[in-house]
Short mmCIF file of C-alpha atoms in Angstrom, two decimals:
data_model
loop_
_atom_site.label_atom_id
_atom_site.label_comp_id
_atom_site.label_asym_id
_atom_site.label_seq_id
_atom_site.Cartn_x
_atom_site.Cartn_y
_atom_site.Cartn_z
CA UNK A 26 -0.48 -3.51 -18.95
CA UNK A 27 0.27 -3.38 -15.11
CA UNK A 28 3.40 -1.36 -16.01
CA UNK A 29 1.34 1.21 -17.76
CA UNK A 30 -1.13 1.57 -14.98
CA UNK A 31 1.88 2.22 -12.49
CA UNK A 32 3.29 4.25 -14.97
CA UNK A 33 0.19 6.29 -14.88
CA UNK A 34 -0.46 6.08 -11.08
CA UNK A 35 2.65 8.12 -10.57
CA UNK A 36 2.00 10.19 -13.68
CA UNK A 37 -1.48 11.42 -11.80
CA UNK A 38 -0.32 11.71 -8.49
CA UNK A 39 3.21 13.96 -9.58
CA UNK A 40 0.57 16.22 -12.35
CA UNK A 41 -1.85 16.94 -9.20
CA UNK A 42 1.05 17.91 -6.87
CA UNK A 43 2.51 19.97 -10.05
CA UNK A 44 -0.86 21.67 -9.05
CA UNK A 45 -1.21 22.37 -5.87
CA UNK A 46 2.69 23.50 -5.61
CA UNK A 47 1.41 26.96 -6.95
CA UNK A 48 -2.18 27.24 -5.35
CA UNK A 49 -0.63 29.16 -2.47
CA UNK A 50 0.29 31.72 -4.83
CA UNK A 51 -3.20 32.91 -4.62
CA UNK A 52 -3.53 32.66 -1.07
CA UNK A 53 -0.37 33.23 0.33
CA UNK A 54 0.76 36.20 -1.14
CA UNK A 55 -1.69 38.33 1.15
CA UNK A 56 -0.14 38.40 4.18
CA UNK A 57 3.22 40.31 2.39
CA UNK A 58 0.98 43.00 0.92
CA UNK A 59 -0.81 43.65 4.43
CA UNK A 60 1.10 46.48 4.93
CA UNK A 61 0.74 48.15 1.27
CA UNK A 62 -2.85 48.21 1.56
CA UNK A 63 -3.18 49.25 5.28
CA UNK A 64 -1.15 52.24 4.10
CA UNK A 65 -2.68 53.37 0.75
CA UNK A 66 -6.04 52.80 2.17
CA UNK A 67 -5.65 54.33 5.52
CA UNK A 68 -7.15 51.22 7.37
CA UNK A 69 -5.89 49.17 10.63
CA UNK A 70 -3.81 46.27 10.91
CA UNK A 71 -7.27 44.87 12.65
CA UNK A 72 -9.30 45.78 9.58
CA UNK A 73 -6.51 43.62 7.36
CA UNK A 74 -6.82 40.98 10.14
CA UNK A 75 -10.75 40.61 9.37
CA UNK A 76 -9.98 40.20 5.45
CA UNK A 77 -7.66 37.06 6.40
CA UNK A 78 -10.18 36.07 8.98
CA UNK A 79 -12.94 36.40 6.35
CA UNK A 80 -10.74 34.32 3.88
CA UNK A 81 -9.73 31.53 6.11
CA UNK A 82 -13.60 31.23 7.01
CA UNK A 83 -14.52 31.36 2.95
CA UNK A 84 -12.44 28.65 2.59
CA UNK A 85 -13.42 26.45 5.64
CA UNK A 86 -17.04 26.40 3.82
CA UNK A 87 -15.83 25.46 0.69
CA UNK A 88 -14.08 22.48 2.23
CA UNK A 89 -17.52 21.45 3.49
CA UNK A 90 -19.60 21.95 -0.09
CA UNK A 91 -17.07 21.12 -2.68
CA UNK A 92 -15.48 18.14 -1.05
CA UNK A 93 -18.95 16.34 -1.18
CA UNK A 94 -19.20 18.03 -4.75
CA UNK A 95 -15.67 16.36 -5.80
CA UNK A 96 -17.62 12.88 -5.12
CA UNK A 97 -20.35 12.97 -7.35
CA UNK A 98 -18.37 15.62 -10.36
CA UNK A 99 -14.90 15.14 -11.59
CA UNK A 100 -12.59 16.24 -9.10
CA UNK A 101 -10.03 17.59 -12.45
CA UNK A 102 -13.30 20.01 -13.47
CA UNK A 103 -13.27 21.13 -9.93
CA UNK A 104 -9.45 21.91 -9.42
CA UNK A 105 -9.42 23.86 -12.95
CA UNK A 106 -12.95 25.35 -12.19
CA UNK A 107 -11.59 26.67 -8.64
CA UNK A 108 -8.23 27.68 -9.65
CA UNK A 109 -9.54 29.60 -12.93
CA UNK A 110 -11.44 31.61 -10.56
CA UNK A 111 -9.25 31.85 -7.86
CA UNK A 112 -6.97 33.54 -10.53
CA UNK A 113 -9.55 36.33 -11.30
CA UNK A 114 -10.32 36.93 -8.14
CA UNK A 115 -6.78 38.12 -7.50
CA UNK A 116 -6.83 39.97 -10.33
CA UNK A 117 -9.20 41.93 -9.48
CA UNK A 118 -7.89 42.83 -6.30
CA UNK A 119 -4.90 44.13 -7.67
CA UNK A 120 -7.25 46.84 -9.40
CA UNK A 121 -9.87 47.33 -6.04
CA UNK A 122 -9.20 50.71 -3.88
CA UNK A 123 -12.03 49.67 -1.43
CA UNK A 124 -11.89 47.99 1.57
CA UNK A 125 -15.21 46.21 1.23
CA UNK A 126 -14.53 45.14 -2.12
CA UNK A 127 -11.06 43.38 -1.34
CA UNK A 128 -12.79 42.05 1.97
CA UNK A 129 -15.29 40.28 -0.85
CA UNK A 130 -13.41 38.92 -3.46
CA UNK A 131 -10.62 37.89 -0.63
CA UNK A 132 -13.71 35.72 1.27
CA UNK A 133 -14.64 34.38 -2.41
CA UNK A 134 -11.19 33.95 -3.33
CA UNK A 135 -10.82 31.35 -0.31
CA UNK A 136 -14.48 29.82 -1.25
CA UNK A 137 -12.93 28.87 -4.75
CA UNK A 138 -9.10 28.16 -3.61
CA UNK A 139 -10.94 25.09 -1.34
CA UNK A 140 -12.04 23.53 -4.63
CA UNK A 141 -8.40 22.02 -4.73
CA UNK A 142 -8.01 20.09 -1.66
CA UNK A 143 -10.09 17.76 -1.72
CA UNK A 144 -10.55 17.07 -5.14
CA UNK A 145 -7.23 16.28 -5.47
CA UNK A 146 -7.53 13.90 -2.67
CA UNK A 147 -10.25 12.26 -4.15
CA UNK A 148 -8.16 11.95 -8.12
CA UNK A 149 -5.69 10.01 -5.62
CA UNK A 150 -7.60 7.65 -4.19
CA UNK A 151 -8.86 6.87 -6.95
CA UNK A 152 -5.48 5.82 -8.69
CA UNK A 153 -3.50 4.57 -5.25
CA UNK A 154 -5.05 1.97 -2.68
CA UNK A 155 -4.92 1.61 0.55
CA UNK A 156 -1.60 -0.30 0.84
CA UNK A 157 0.31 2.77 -0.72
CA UNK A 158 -2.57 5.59 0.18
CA UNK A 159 -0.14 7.48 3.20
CA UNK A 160 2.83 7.34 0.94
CA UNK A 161 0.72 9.28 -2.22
CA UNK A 162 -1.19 11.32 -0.17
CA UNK A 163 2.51 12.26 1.83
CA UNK A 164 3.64 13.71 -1.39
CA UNK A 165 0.56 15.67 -2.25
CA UNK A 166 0.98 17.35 1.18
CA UNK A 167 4.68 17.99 0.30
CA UNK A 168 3.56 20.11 -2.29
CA UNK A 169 1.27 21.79 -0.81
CA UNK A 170 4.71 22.94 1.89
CA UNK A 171 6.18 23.50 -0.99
CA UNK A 172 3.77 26.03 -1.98
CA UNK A 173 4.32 27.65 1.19
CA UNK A 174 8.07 27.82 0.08
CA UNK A 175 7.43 29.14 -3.51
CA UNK A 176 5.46 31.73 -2.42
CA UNK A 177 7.48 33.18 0.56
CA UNK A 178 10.61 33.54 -2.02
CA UNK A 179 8.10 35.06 -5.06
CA UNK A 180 6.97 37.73 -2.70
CA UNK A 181 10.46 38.34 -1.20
CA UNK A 182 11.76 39.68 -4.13
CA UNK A 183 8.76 41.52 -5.18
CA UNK A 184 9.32 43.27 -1.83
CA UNK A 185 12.57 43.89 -2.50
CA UNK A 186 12.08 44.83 -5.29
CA UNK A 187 9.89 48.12 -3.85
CA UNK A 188 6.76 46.43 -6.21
CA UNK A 189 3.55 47.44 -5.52
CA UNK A 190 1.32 45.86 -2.82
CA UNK A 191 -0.97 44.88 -6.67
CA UNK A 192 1.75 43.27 -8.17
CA UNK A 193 2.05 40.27 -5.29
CA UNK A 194 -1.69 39.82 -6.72
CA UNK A 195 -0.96 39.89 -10.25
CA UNK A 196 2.77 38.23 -11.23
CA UNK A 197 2.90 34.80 -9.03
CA UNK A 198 -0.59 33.88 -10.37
CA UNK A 199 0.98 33.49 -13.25
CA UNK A 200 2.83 30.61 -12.33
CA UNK A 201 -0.75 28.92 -11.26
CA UNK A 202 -2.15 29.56 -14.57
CA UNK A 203 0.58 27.67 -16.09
CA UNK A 204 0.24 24.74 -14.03
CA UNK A 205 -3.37 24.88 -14.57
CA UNK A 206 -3.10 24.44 -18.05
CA UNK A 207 -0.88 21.50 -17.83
CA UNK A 208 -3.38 19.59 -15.49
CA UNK A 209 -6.19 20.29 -17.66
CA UNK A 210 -4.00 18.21 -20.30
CA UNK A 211 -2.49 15.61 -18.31
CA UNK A 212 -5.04 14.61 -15.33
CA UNK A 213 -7.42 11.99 -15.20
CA UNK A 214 -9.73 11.91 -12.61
CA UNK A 215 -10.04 8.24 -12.26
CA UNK A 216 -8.37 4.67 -13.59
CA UNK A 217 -11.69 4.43 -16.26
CA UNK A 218 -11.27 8.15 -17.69
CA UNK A 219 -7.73 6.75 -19.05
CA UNK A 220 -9.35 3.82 -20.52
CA UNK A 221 -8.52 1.01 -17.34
CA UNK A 222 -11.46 -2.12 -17.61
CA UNK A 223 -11.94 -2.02 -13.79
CA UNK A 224 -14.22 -1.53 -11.25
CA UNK A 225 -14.76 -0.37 -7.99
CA UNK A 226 -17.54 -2.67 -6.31
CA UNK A 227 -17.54 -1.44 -2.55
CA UNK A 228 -17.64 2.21 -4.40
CA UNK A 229 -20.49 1.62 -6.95
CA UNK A 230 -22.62 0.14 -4.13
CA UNK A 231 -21.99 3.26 -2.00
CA UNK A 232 -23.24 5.65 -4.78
CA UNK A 233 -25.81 3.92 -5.53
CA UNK A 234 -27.56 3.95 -1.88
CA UNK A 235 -26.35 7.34 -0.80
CA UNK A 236 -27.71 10.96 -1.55
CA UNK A 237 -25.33 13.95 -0.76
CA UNK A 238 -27.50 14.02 2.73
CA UNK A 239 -26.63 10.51 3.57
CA UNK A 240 -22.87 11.21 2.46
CA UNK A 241 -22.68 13.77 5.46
CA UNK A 242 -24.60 11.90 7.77
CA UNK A 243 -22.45 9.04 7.42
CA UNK A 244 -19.14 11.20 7.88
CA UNK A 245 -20.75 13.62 10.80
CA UNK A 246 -22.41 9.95 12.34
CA UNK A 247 -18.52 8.65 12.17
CA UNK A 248 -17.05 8.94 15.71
CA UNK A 249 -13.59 8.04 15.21
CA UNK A 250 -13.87 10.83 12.00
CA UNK A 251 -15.37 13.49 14.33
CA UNK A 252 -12.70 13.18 16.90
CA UNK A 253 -9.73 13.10 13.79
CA UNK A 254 -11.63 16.17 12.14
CA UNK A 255 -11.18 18.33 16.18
CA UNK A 256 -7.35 16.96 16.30
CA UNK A 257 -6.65 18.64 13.08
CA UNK A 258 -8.24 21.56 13.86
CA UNK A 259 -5.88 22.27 16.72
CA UNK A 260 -2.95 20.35 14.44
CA UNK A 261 -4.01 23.53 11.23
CA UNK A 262 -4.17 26.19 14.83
CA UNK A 263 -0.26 25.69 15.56
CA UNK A 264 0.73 25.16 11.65
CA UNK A 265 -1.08 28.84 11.18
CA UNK A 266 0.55 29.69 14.30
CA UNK A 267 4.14 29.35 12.67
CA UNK A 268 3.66 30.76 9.38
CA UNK A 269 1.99 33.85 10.06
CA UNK A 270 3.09 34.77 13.82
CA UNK A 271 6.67 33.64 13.99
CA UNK A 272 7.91 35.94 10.91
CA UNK A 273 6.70 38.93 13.12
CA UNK A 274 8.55 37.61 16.21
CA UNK A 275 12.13 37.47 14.04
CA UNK A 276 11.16 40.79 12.15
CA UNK A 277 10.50 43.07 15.34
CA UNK A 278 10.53 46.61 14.62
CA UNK A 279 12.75 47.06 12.28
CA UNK A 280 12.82 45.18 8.40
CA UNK A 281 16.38 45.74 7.76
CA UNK A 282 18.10 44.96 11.12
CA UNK A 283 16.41 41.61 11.39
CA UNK A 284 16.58 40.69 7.81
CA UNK A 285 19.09 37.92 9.03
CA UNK A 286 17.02 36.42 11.23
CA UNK A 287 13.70 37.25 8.75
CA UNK A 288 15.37 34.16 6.56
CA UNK A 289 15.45 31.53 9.75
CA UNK A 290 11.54 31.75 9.17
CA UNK A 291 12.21 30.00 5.52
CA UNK A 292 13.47 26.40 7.33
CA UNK A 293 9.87 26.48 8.60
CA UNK A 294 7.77 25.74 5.15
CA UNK A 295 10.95 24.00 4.43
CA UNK A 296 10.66 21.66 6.98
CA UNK A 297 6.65 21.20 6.41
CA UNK A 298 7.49 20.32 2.85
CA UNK A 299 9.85 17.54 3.93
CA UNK A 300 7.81 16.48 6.78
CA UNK A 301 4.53 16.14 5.02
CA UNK A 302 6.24 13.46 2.61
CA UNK A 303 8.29 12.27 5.47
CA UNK A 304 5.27 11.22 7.89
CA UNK A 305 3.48 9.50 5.14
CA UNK A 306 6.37 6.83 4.48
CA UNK A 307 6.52 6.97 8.65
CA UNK A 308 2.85 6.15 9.24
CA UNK A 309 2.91 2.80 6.67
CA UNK A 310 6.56 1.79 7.29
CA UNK A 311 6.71 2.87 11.51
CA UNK A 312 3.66 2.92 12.94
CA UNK A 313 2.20 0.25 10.23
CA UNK A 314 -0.25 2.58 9.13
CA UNK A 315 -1.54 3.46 12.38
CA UNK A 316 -2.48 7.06 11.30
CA UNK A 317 -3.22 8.24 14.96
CA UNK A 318 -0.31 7.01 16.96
CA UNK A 319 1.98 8.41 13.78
CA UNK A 320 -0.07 11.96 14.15
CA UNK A 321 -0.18 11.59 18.02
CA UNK A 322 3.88 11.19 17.95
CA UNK A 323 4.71 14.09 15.74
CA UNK A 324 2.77 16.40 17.91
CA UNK A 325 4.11 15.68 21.27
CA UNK A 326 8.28 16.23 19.53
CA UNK A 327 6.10 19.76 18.42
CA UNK A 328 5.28 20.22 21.84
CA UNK A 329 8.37 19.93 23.41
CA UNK A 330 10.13 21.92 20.30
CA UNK A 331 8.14 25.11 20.80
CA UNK A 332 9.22 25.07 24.39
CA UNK A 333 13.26 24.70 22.92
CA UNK A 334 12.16 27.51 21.17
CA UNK A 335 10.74 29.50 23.97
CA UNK A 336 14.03 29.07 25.97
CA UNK A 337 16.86 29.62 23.36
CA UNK A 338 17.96 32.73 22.88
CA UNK A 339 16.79 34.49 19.96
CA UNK A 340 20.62 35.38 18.31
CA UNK A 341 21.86 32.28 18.40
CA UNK A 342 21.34 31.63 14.83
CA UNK A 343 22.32 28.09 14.28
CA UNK A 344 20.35 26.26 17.25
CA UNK A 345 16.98 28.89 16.12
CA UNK A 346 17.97 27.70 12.62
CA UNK A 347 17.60 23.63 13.37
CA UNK A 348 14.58 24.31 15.38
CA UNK A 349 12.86 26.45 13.13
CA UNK A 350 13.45 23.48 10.77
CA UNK A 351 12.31 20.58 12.82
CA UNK A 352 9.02 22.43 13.93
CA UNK A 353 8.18 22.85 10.63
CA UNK A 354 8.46 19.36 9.75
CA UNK A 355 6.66 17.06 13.29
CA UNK A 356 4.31 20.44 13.13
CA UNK A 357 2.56 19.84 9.75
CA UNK A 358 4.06 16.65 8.99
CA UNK A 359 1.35 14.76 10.68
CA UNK A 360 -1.48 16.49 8.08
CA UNK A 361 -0.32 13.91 5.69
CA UNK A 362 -1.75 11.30 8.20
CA UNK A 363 -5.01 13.02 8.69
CA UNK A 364 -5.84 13.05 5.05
CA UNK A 365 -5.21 8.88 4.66
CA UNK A 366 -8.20 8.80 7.26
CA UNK A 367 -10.56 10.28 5.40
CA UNK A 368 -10.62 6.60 2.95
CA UNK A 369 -8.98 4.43 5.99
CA UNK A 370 -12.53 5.14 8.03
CA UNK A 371 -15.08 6.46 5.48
CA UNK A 372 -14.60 4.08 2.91
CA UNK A 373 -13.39 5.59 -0.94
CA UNK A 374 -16.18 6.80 -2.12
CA UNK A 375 -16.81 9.52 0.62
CA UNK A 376 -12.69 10.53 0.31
CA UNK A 377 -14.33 14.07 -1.22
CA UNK A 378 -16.89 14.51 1.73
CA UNK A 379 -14.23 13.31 4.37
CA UNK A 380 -11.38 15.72 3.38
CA UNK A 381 -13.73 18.58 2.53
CA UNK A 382 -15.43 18.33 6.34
CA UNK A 383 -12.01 17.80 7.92
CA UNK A 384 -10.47 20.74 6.24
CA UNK A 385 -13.24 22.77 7.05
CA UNK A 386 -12.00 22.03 11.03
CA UNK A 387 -8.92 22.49 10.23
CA UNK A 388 -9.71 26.21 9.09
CA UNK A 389 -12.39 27.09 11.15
CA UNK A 390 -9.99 26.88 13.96
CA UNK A 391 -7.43 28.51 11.83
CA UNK A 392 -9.22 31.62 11.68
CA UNK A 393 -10.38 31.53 15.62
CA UNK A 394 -6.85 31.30 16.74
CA UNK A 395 -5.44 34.32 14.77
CA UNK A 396 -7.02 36.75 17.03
CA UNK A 397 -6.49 34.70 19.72
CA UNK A 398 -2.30 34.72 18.81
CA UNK A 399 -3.12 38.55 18.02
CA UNK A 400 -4.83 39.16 21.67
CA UNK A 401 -2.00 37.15 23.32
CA UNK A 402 1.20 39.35 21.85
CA UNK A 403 -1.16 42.66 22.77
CA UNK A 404 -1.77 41.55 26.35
CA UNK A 405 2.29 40.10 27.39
CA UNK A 406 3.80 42.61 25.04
CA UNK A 407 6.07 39.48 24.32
CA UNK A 408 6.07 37.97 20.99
CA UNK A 409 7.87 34.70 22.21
CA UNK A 410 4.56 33.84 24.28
CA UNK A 411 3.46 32.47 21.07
CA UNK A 412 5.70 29.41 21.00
CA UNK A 413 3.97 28.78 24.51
CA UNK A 414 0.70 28.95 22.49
CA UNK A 415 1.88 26.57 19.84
CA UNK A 416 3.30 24.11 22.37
CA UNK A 417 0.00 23.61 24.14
CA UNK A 418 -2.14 23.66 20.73
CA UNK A 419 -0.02 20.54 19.67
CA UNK A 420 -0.37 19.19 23.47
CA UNK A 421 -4.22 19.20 23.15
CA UNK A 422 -3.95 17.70 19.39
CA UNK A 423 -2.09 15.39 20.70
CA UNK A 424 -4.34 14.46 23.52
CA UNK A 425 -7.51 14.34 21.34
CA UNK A 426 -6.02 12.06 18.27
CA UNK A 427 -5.25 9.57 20.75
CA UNK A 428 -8.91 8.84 21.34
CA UNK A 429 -9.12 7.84 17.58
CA UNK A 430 -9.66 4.02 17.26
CA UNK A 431 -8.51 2.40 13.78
CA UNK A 432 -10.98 -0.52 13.66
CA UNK A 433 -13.01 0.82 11.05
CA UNK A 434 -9.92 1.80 8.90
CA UNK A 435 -8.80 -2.09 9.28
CA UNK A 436 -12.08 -3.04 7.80
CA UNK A 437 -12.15 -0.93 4.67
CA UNK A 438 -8.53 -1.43 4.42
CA UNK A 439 -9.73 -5.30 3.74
CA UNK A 440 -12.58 -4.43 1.21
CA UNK A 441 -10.30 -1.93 0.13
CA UNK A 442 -7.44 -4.66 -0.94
CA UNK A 443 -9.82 -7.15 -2.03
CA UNK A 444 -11.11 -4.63 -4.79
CA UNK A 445 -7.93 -3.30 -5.85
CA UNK A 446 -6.61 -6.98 -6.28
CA UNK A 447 -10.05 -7.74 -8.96
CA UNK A 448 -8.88 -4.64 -10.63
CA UNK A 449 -5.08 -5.60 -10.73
CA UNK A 450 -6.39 -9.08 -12.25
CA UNK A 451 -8.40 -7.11 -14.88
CA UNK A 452 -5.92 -5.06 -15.94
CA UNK A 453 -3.68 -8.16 -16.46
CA UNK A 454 -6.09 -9.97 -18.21
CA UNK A 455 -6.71 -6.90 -20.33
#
């Protein structure tokens, strides 16, 4: 019986990342038809700025309803719910010729994409304790890097292809449909939904004594939580800093002279992916599940990698190459970290509410430093003053997750093992 339970453990988390891997295909894919609808409907590159903007801040308010929603619903209902919709939502873009309409269905779009997150997090805690938590939830953020990946090569050759600005909303969607359909027959959202006799004491208690009010007091009343929710936001600044800024910086003026260097800016999802699973083995094996110090690490080697950056010369394609790489990886690596505090210092029943309120920093300050990378390439006239940016962005992360005590995390970590070991013992006996 234990065998089948870790057969299933790995079943739930590898079905959820199946997931995720092709969310971004609905999110993504906007910033490669920016310049297709710009054109055909005669609007600014500011105007396109405010419907990504608008999106990023859609999606930061999701994170703060529907991760307290995946703790009281099932988290699988909320992933197909948001994705299903998410789905239409594109699809209807690819048919809008108004600016106000795509600026409305992009901001609902990122409302419903932010049903994912965080109930995903929550399906895995549920199946994976604390012991192995940074290791699962490293994976899931893999495939959410991945996503990044999947996406940048779908819309490459759509581009290249001479497709239509519509078709980047219509054909990789496709692919998230698909994968939709196989979590609604494969997930579980918890060990008792697959027929497991165990039980979650510290959890039930929880529920029991806590409204949806209480649930956010208890995360907003959390110091160490508050201060891990502000590192990330400045961690999600310099990730969003990469991925949409740096592409312009290799692509200057001209799309076919620089399509050499355009393909340096793959290694940097590339290196997300591998550093999101990466950092969750370092955080349990390294830092023995220290979370902050792991997090606090990765972010100074960003620091001092976006200066590298700064100083190399642009044409020297190997050294960009590596670096491109390794900023991807100590860049978002550490999110895989941030996401194992939401259960190390709230406790697993509030893993929805956690993630959902820290994701909502992470975006809020996603969207507040576009404009602010935007404003800084306007005023120097030099797009390499963004690695400058990013370096002190991971500086200050850096600075702030420091601050985060793990005292808290050690004490749920012990309730934590003592009720996974009754349910190990019950499924045994069972």
């Amino acid at each position: 019986m234990e065998k089948k339970f870790r057969r299933d453990q790995w079943k739930m988390l590898f079905v959820t990342m199946f997931c995720y891997l092709f969310f971004y295909t609905g999110r993504h894919n906007f910033g490669w038809a920016a310049r297709g609808i710009a054109k055909e409907l005669d609007i600014s590159f500011q105007q396109v700025g405010w419907i990504s903007f608008a999106m990023l801040m859609g999606y930061a308010v999701g994170q703060l309803i529907n991760g307290n929603l995946a703790d009281r619903l099932s988290p699988k209902l909320m992933i197909i719910t948001g994705g299903g919709v998410s789905i239409l939502c594109n699809l209807a873009i690819s048919f809008a010729g108004s600016y106000t309409v795509i600026l409305v269905l992009w901001t609902l779009n990122g409302y419903f994409q932010s049903m994912a997150w965080g109930s995903g997090g929550k399906l895995i805690s549920n199946w994976w304790s604390s012991s192995e938590r940074g290791k699962a939830f490293g994976f899931y953020t893999m495939a959410a890097g991945s996503s990044s990946v999947l996406t940048f090569f779908m819309a490459l050759i759509l581009v290249q292809q001479e497709q239509s600005w519509r078709s980047l909303f219509r054909y990789p969607i496709l692919l998230l449909a698909a994968a939709l359909l196989v979590f609604l027959t494969v997930a579980y959202s918890d060990p008792k939904r697959k027929g497991y006799t165990i039980g979650d004491e510290e959890g039930e208690s929880v529920a029991k004594q806590e409204n949806w009010k209480q649930s956010y007091q208890k995360v907003f009343q959390n110091r160490n939580f508050m201060i891990a929710s502000f590192a990330i936001g400045f961690q999600s600044m310099a990730r969003y800093g990469l991925i949409f800024w740096v592409p312009i910086h290799f692509l200057g003026n001209n799309y076919k002279e620089s399509s050499g260097n355009m393909w340096l800016t793959l290694l940097i999802p590339i290196g997300m992916a591998l550093g999101a699973v990466s950092f969750g083995y370092i955080s349990d094996l390294i830092f023995n599940k220290n979370r902050s110090k792991s997090i606090c690490t990765g972010m100074i080697i960003s620091c001092i990698i976006a200066i590298l950056i700064y100083c190399v010369p642009i044409h020297n394609h190997f050294l960009v190459g590596i670096l491109m790489f390794t900023s991807g990886f100590f860049v978002y690596g550490p999110q895989a970290n941030f996401w194992t505090l939401s259960p190390d210092l709230l406790g697993t029943k509030l893993v929805g509410t956690g993630i959902g309120v820290m994701n909502m920093f992470a975006y809020v300050f996603a969207a507040i430093g576009e404009p602010l990378f935007g404003k800084l390439i306007d005023y120097t006239g030099n797009t390499a003053n963004i690695f400058l940016f990013v370096a002190l962005i991971c500086a200050i992360c850096a600075t702030i997750i420091s601050f985060v005590k793990t005292k808290n995390a050690i004490i749920y970590q012990q309730i934590d093992h003592r009720v996974r070991s009754a349910q190990a013992n019950s499924i045994i006996k069972n």
